[in-house]
């Protein structure tokens, strides 16, 4: 690594981890297996493979963002590198959110099964399977969120400004039914207005990043 590289990445934590081949403490913790028989969906066959190598995942999280800036640096596309890199970090963020919501639903299923448990062998197996699913989703979420944070830090170093998610994606998964109904109503209303203006042919909708108040 040259002195220029060191200067560019001086703000990234654990810079020497890249040289030694050891993951940072956050990646070492996030990429520790916490459950046997990993499952991402209820009813799936258990996965016996391990998690990705923590050091490789950490380097990949940096490189997927860094490479965009490196390829476009000093070219006519340099000014849009930040936009593309923002989208890459956002992809990690969205997947982490989805896994978080799925884990919440799995946790609620565990609670429901415990409340209705009758002590039977079948009931016990259902609870164990539900717990495995919930724990698996938590494990996956922690790994993806850790990768997101590393990608976001690389984005910050390159752009000199922190990565921030659109407000709409930061809404808690524990929304009330009225909020969900209201959101669905507004989306359906907007769709009807679009179709009224352009009733023929396929409709392509580009959603903005503004959040509903």
PDB file of C-alpha atoms in Angstrom:
ATOM      1  CA  UNK A   1       0.000   0.000   0.000  1.00  0.00           C
ATOM      2  CA  UNK A   2       1.452   3.373  -1.013  1.00  0.00           C
ATOM      3  CA  UNK A   3       1.523   6.510   1.113  1.00  0.00           C
ATOM      4  CA  UNK A   4      -1.263   7.884  -1.082  1.00  0.00           C
ATOM      5  CA  UNK A   5      -3.440   4.864  -0.316  1.00  0.00           C
ATOM      6  CA  UNK A   6      -2.765   5.253   3.392  1.00  0.00           C
ATOM      7  CA  UNK A   7      -3.766   8.904   3.193  1.00  0.00           C
ATOM      8  CA  UNK A   8      -6.992   8.071   1.338  1.00  0.00           C
ATOM      9  CA  UNK A   9      -8.041   5.414   3.815  1.00  0.00           C
ATOM     10  CA  UNK A  10      -6.651   6.894   7.014  1.00  0.00           C
ATOM     11  CA  UNK A  11     -10.188   7.437   8.304  1.00  0.00           C
ATOM     12  CA  UNK A  12     -11.251   3.814   7.835  1.00  0.00           C
ATOM     13  CA  UNK A  13     -10.993   1.845  11.057  1.00  0.00           C
ATOM     14  CA  UNK A  14      -8.660  -1.123  11.301  1.00  0.00           C
ATOM     15  CA  UNK A  15      -6.586  -0.098   8.273  1.00  0.00           C
ATOM     16  CA  UNK A  16      -3.868  -2.577   9.162  1.00  0.00           C
ATOM     17  CA  UNK A  17      -6.355  -5.445   9.084  1.00  0.00           C
ATOM     18  CA  UNK A  18      -6.193  -5.267   5.297  1.00  0.00           C
ATOM     19  CA  UNK A  19      -2.444  -5.819   5.383  1.00  0.00           C
ATOM     20  CA  UNK A  20      -2.476  -8.591   7.970  1.00  0.00           C
ATOM     21  CA  UNK A  21      -5.430 -10.553   6.603  1.00  0.00           C
ATOM     22  CA  UNK A  22      -7.351 -10.357   9.890  1.00  0.00           C
ATOM     23  CA  UNK A  23     -10.920  -8.976  10.045  1.00  0.00           C
ATOM     24  CA  UNK A  24     -11.819  -6.057  12.275  1.00  0.00           C
ATOM     25  CA  UNK A  25     -13.516  -6.842  15.564  1.00  0.00           C
ATOM     26  CA  UNK A  26     -16.944  -5.846  14.242  1.00  0.00           C
ATOM     27  CA  UNK A  27     -16.697  -8.250  11.295  1.00  0.00           C
ATOM     28  CA  UNK A  28     -15.260 -11.022  13.435  1.00  0.00           C
ATOM     29  CA  UNK A  29     -18.303 -10.711  15.714  1.00  0.00           C
ATOM     30  CA  UNK A  30     -20.904 -10.320  12.955  1.00  0.00           C
ATOM     31  CA  UNK A  31     -19.581 -13.277  10.982  1.00  0.00           C
ATOM     32  CA  UNK A  32     -19.632 -15.707  13.893  1.00  0.00           C
ATOM     33  CA  UNK A  33     -22.070 -18.589  13.438  1.00  0.00           C
ATOM     34  CA  UNK A  34     -24.768 -18.583  16.113  1.00  0.00           C
ATOM     35  CA  UNK A  35     -27.078 -21.384  14.993  1.00  0.00           C
ATOM     36  CA  UNK A  36     -26.885 -24.902  13.585  1.00  0.00           C
ATOM     37  CA  UNK A  37     -29.120 -25.824  10.674  1.00  0.00           C
ATOM     38  CA  UNK A  38     -29.319 -22.288   9.263  1.00  0.00           C
ATOM     39  CA  UNK A  39     -32.639 -21.454   7.553  1.00  0.00           C
ATOM     40  CA  UNK A  40     -33.761 -18.360   5.646  1.00  0.00           C
ATOM     41  CA  UNK A  41     -37.330 -19.505   5.015  1.00  0.00           C
ATOM     42  CA  UNK A  42     -39.686 -21.674   7.028  1.00  0.00           C
ATOM     43  CA  UNK A  43     -39.765 -25.217   5.695  1.00  0.00           C
ATOM     44  CA  UNK A  44     -36.415 -24.961   3.898  1.00  0.00           C
ATOM     45  CA  UNK A  45     -33.852 -27.697   4.297  1.00  0.00           C
ATOM     46  CA  UNK A  46     -31.232 -26.637   6.883  1.00  0.00           C
ATOM     47  CA  UNK A  47     -28.048 -25.147   5.432  1.00  0.00           C
ATOM     48  CA  UNK A  48     -24.886 -26.676   6.858  1.00  0.00           C
ATOM     49  CA  UNK A  49     -22.421 -24.369   5.071  1.00  0.00           C
ATOM     50  CA  UNK A  50     -20.667 -21.769   7.173  1.00  0.00           C
ATOM     51  CA  UNK A  51     -20.715 -17.982   6.915  1.00  0.00           C
ATOM     52  CA  UNK A  52     -18.443 -16.189   4.413  1.00  0.00           C
ATOM     53  CA  UNK A  53     -14.910 -15.513   5.570  1.00  0.00           C
ATOM     54  CA  UNK A  54     -15.073 -12.360   7.700  1.00  0.00           C
ATOM     55  CA  UNK A  55     -11.898 -10.816   6.257  1.00  0.00           C
ATOM     56  CA  UNK A  56     -13.001 -11.434   2.666  1.00  0.00           C
ATOM     57  CA  UNK A  57     -16.458  -9.996   3.388  1.00  0.00           C
ATOM     58  CA  UNK A  58     -14.879  -6.898   4.895  1.00  0.00           C
ATOM     59  CA  UNK A  59     -12.571  -6.345   1.918  1.00  0.00           C
ATOM     60  CA  UNK A  60     -15.428  -6.954  -0.542  1.00  0.00           C
ATOM     61  CA  UNK A  61     -17.623  -4.410   1.239  1.00  0.00           C
ATOM     62  CA  UNK A  62     -14.927  -1.790   0.780  1.00  0.00           C
ATOM     63  CA  UNK A  63     -13.913  -2.744  -2.734  1.00  0.00           C
ATOM     64  CA  UNK A  64     -17.408  -2.778  -4.238  1.00  0.00           C
ATOM     65  CA  UNK A  65     -17.678   0.939  -3.405  1.00  0.00           C
ATOM     66  CA  UNK A  66     -14.023   1.902  -3.790  1.00  0.00           C
ATOM     67  CA  UNK A  67     -13.757   0.332  -7.253  1.00  0.00           C
ATOM     68  CA  UNK A  68     -16.529   2.568  -8.591  1.00  0.00           C
ATOM     69  CA  UNK A  69     -14.597   5.663  -7.568  1.00  0.00           C
ATOM     70  CA  UNK A  70     -11.287   4.278  -8.839  1.00  0.00           C
ATOM     71  CA  UNK A  71     -12.671   3.381 -12.269  1.00  0.00           C
ATOM     72  CA  UNK A  72     -14.327   6.767 -12.783  1.00  0.00           C
ATOM     73  CA  UNK A  73     -11.671   8.973 -11.214  1.00  0.00           C
ATOM     74  CA  UNK A  74     -10.296  11.601 -13.632  1.00  0.00           C
ATOM     75  CA  UNK A  75     -12.884  10.697 -16.270  1.00  0.00           C
ATOM     76  CA  UNK A  76     -16.003  12.489 -17.480  1.00  0.00           C
ATOM     77  CA  UNK A  77     -18.081  10.152 -15.324  1.00  0.00           C
ATOM     78  CA  UNK A  78     -16.284  11.055 -12.105  1.00  0.00           C
ATOM     79  CA  UNK A  79     -19.144  13.257 -10.891  1.00  0.00           C
ATOM     80  CA  UNK A  80     -21.659  10.392 -10.929  1.00  0.00           C
ATOM     81  CA  UNK A  81     -19.472   7.906  -9.070  1.00  0.00           C
ATOM     82  CA  UNK A  82     -20.915   9.134  -5.793  1.00  0.00           C
ATOM     83  CA  UNK A  83     -24.466   8.505  -6.966  1.00  0.00           C
ATOM     84  CA  UNK A  84     -23.691   4.957  -7.990  1.00  0.00           C
ATOM     85  CA  UNK A  85     -21.797   4.283  -4.775  1.00  0.00           C
ATOM     86  CA  UNK A  86     -24.724   5.663  -2.756  1.00  0.00           C
ATOM     87  CA  UNK A  87     -26.961   3.139  -4.490  1.00  0.00           C
ATOM     88  CA  UNK A  88     -24.612   0.277  -3.652  1.00  0.00           C
ATOM     89  CA  UNK A  89     -24.675   1.159   0.055  1.00  0.00           C
ATOM     90  CA  UNK A  90     -28.434   1.560  -0.125  1.00  0.00           C
ATOM     91  CA  UNK A  91     -28.774  -1.962  -1.531  1.00  0.00           C
ATOM     92  CA  UNK A  92     -27.002  -3.349   1.556  1.00  0.00           C
ATOM     93  CA  UNK A  93     -29.236  -1.162   3.717  1.00  0.00           C
ATOM     94  CA  UNK A  94     -32.463  -2.369   2.112  1.00  0.00           C
ATOM     95  CA  UNK A  95     -31.542  -6.040   2.467  1.00  0.00           C
ATOM     96  CA  UNK A  96     -30.586  -5.510   6.114  1.00  0.00           C
ATOM     97  CA  UNK A  97     -33.973  -3.866   6.679  1.00  0.00           C
ATOM     98  CA  UNK A  98     -35.819  -6.708   4.989  1.00  0.00           C
ATOM     99  CA  UNK A  99     -34.014  -9.301   7.095  1.00  0.00           C
ATOM    100  CA  UNK A 100     -34.767  -7.284  10.230  1.00  0.00           C
ATOM    101  CA  UNK A 101     -38.480  -7.240   9.411  1.00  0.00           C
ATOM    102  CA  UNK A 102     -38.488 -10.961   8.612  1.00  0.00           C
ATOM    103  CA  UNK A 103     -36.758 -11.665  11.917  1.00  0.00           C
ATOM    104  CA  UNK A 104     -39.377  -9.592  13.759  1.00  0.00           C
ATOM    105  CA  UNK A 105     -42.151 -11.641  12.176  1.00  0.00           C
ATOM    106  CA  UNK A 106     -40.330 -14.864  13.051  1.00  0.00           C
ATOM    107  CA  UNK A 107     -39.992 -13.706  16.661  1.00  0.00           C
ATOM    108  CA  UNK A 108     -43.723 -13.017  16.837  1.00  0.00           C
ATOM    109  CA  UNK A 109     -44.345 -16.547  15.535  1.00  0.00           C
ATOM    110  CA  UNK A 110     -42.175 -17.958  18.319  1.00  0.00           C
ATOM    111  CA  UNK A 111     -44.183 -16.005  20.916  1.00  0.00           C
ATOM    112  CA  UNK A 112     -47.479 -17.220  19.460  1.00  0.00           C
ATOM    113  CA  UNK A 113     -46.317 -20.834  19.491  1.00  0.00           C
ATOM    114  CA  UNK A 114     -45.105 -20.553  23.080  1.00  0.00           C
ATOM    115  CA  UNK A 115     -48.447 -19.097  24.189  1.00  0.00           C
ATOM    116  CA  UNK A 116     -50.358 -21.912  22.529  1.00  0.00           C
ATOM    117  CA  UNK A 117     -47.940 -24.708  23.481  1.00  0.00           C
ATOM    118  CA  UNK A 118     -49.648 -27.848  24.755  1.00  0.00           C
ATOM    119  CA  UNK A 119     -46.542 -29.783  25.695  1.00  0.00           C
ATOM    120  CA  UNK A 120     -46.806 -32.173  22.773  1.00  0.00           C
ATOM    121  CA  UNK A 121     -43.804 -33.333  20.772  1.00  0.00           C
ATOM    122  CA  UNK A 122     -45.194 -31.713  17.630  1.00  0.00           C
ATOM    123  CA  UNK A 123     -45.609 -28.395  19.412  1.00  0.00           C
ATOM    124  CA  UNK A 124     -42.085 -28.563  20.782  1.00  0.00           C
ATOM    125  CA  UNK A 125     -40.640 -29.227  17.327  1.00  0.00           C
ATOM    126  CA  UNK A 126     -42.582 -26.283  15.873  1.00  0.00           C
ATOM    127  CA  UNK A 127     -41.174 -23.964  18.517  1.00  0.00           C
ATOM    128  CA  UNK A 128     -37.627 -25.181  17.921  1.00  0.00           C
ATOM    129  CA  UNK A 129     -37.962 -24.710  14.165  1.00  0.00           C
ATOM    130  CA  UNK A 130     -39.408 -21.220  14.607  1.00  0.00           C
ATOM    131  CA  UNK A 131     -36.558 -20.275  16.943  1.00  0.00           C
ATOM    132  CA  UNK A 132     -33.999 -21.560  14.446  1.00  0.00           C
ATOM    133  CA  UNK A 133     -35.546 -19.456  11.683  1.00  0.00           C
ATOM    134  CA  UNK A 134     -35.596 -16.336  13.866  1.00  0.00           C
ATOM    135  CA  UNK A 135     -32.001 -16.832  14.969  1.00  0.00           C
ATOM    136  CA  UNK A 136     -30.879 -17.506  11.398  1.00  0.00           C
ATOM    137  CA  UNK A 137     -32.483 -14.288  10.161  1.00  0.00           C
ATOM    138  CA  UNK A 138     -30.869 -12.344  13.006  1.00  0.00           C
ATOM    139  CA  UNK A 139     -27.499 -13.825  12.086  1.00  0.00           C
ATOM    140  CA  UNK A 140     -27.918 -12.902   8.428  1.00  0.00           C
ATOM    141  CA  UNK A 141     -29.081  -9.403   9.296  1.00  0.00           C
ATOM    142  CA  UNK A 142     -26.047  -8.742  11.484  1.00  0.00           C
ATOM    143  CA  UNK A 143     -23.667  -9.837   8.716  1.00  0.00           C
ATOM    144  CA  UNK A 144     -25.338  -7.728   6.012  1.00  0.00           C
ATOM    145  CA  UNK A 145     -25.638  -4.692   8.298  1.00  0.00           C
ATOM    146  CA  UNK A 146     -21.935  -4.951   9.087  1.00  0.00           C
ATOM    147  CA  UNK A 147     -21.115  -4.997   5.371  1.00  0.00           C
ATOM    148  CA  UNK A 148     -23.399  -1.998   4.863  1.00  0.00           C
ATOM    149  CA  UNK A 149     -21.598  -0.041   7.558  1.00  0.00           C
ATOM    150  CA  UNK A 150     -18.202  -0.765   5.999  1.00  0.00           C
ATOM    151  CA  UNK A 151     -19.446   0.219   2.541  1.00  0.00           C
ATOM    152  CA  UNK A 152     -20.935   3.404   4.021  1.00  0.00           C
ATOM    153  CA  UNK A 153     -17.624   4.249   5.692  1.00  0.00           C
ATOM    154  CA  UNK A 154     -15.796   3.799   2.388  1.00  0.00           C
ATOM    155  CA  UNK A 155     -18.373   6.089   0.761  1.00  0.00           C
ATOM    156  CA  UNK A 156     -17.733   8.697   3.480  1.00  0.00           C
ATOM    157  CA  UNK A 157     -13.974   8.571   2.971  1.00  0.00           C
ATOM    158  CA  UNK A 158     -14.304   8.981  -0.793  1.00  0.00           C
ATOM    159  CA  UNK A 159     -16.943  11.743  -0.783  1.00  0.00           C
ATOM    160  CA  UNK A 160     -16.042  13.474   2.507  1.00  0.00           C
ATOM    161  CA  UNK A 161     -19.673  13.302   3.569  1.00  0.00           C
ATOM    162  CA  UNK A 162     -21.581  10.608   5.460  1.00  0.00           C
ATOM    163  CA  UNK A 163     -23.893   8.223   3.677  1.00  0.00           C
ATOM    164  CA  UNK A 164     -27.515   8.738   4.669  1.00  0.00           C
ATOM    165  CA  UNK A 165     -30.570   6.679   3.819  1.00  0.00           C
ATOM    166  CA  UNK A 166     -33.743   8.257   2.442  1.00  0.00           C
ATOM    167  CA  UNK A 167     -36.125   8.906   5.281  1.00  0.00           C
ATOM    168  CA  UNK A 168     -38.772   6.632   3.816  1.00  0.00           C
ATOM    169  CA  UNK A 169     -36.544   3.563   4.304  1.00  0.00           C
ATOM    170  CA  UNK A 170     -35.951   4.320   7.977  1.00  0.00           C
ATOM    171  CA  UNK A 171     -39.585   3.901   9.021  1.00  0.00           C
ATOM    172  CA  UNK A 172     -39.915   1.285  11.742  1.00  0.00           C
ATOM    173  CA  UNK A 173     -41.193  -2.107  10.659  1.00  0.00           C
ATOM    174  CA  UNK A 174     -43.622  -1.867  13.607  1.00  0.00           C
ATOM    175  CA  UNK A 175     -46.007   0.482  11.779  1.00  0.00           C
ATOM    176  CA  UNK A 176     -49.641   0.692  12.860  1.00  0.00           C
ATOM    177  CA  UNK A 177     -52.391  -0.673  10.660  1.00  0.00           C
ATOM    178  CA  UNK A 178     -53.674   2.856  10.024  1.00  0.00           C
ATOM    179  CA  UNK A 179     -50.292   3.959   8.663  1.00  0.00           C
ATOM    180  CA  UNK A 180     -50.109   0.926   6.383  1.00  0.00           C
ATOM    181  CA  UNK A 181     -53.690   1.475   5.180  1.00  0.00           C
ATOM    182  CA  UNK A 182     -52.988   5.153   4.586  1.00  0.00           C
ATOM    183  CA  UNK A 183     -49.811   4.408   2.647  1.00  0.00           C
ATOM    184  CA  UNK A 184     -51.577   1.823   0.498  1.00  0.00           C
ATOM    185  CA  UNK A 185     -54.439   4.230  -0.161  1.00  0.00           C
ATOM    186  CA  UNK A 186     -52.099   6.990  -1.343  1.00  0.00           C
ATOM    187  CA  UNK A 187     -50.139   4.589  -3.553  1.00  0.00           C
ATOM    188  CA  UNK A 188     -53.357   3.296  -5.144  1.00  0.00           C
ATOM    189  CA  UNK A 189     -54.635   6.850  -5.626  1.00  0.00           C
ATOM    190  CA  UNK A 190     -51.405   7.884  -7.348  1.00  0.00           C
ATOM    191  CA  UNK A 191     -51.555   4.822  -9.597  1.00  0.00           C
ATOM    192  CA  UNK A 192     -55.125   5.629 -10.641  1.00  0.00           C
ATOM    193  CA  UNK A 193     -54.137   9.191 -11.561  1.00  0.00           C
ATOM    194  CA  UNK A 194     -51.176   7.971 -13.623  1.00  0.00           C
ATOM    195  CA  UNK A 195     -53.333   5.473 -15.493  1.00  0.00           C
ATOM    196  CA  UNK A 196     -55.941   8.155 -16.154  1.00  0.00           C
ATOM    197  CA  UNK A 197     -53.308  10.320 -17.824  1.00  0.00           C
ATOM    198  CA  UNK A 198     -51.651   7.499 -19.766  1.00  0.00           C
ATOM    199  CA  UNK A 199     -54.127   4.621 -20.030  1.00  0.00           C
ATOM    200  CA  UNK A 200     -52.448   2.818 -22.923  1.00  0.00           C
ATOM    201  CA  UNK A 201     -49.255   0.785 -22.830  1.00  0.00           C
ATOM    202  CA  UNK A 202     -47.125  -0.231 -19.862  1.00  0.00           C
ATOM    203  CA  UNK A 203     -46.642   2.293 -17.077  1.00  0.00           C
ATOM    204  CA  UNK A 204     -43.203   2.807 -15.516  1.00  0.00           C
ATOM    205  CA  UNK A 205     -43.144   4.545 -12.165  1.00  0.00           C
ATOM    206  CA  UNK A 206     -40.007   6.163 -10.761  1.00  0.00           C
ATOM    207  CA  UNK A 207     -40.461   6.551  -7.021  1.00  0.00           C
ATOM    208  CA  UNK A 208     -38.885   9.520  -5.282  1.00  0.00           C
ATOM    209  CA  UNK A 209     -36.974   9.477  -2.043  1.00  0.00           C
ATOM    210  CA  UNK A 210     -39.200  11.834  -0.082  1.00  0.00           C
ATOM    211  CA  UNK A 211     -41.010  10.356   2.904  1.00  0.00           C
ATOM    212  CA  UNK A 212     -44.647  10.871   3.711  1.00  0.00           C
ATOM    213  CA  UNK A 213     -45.133  13.135   6.677  1.00  0.00           C
TER     214      UNK A 213
END
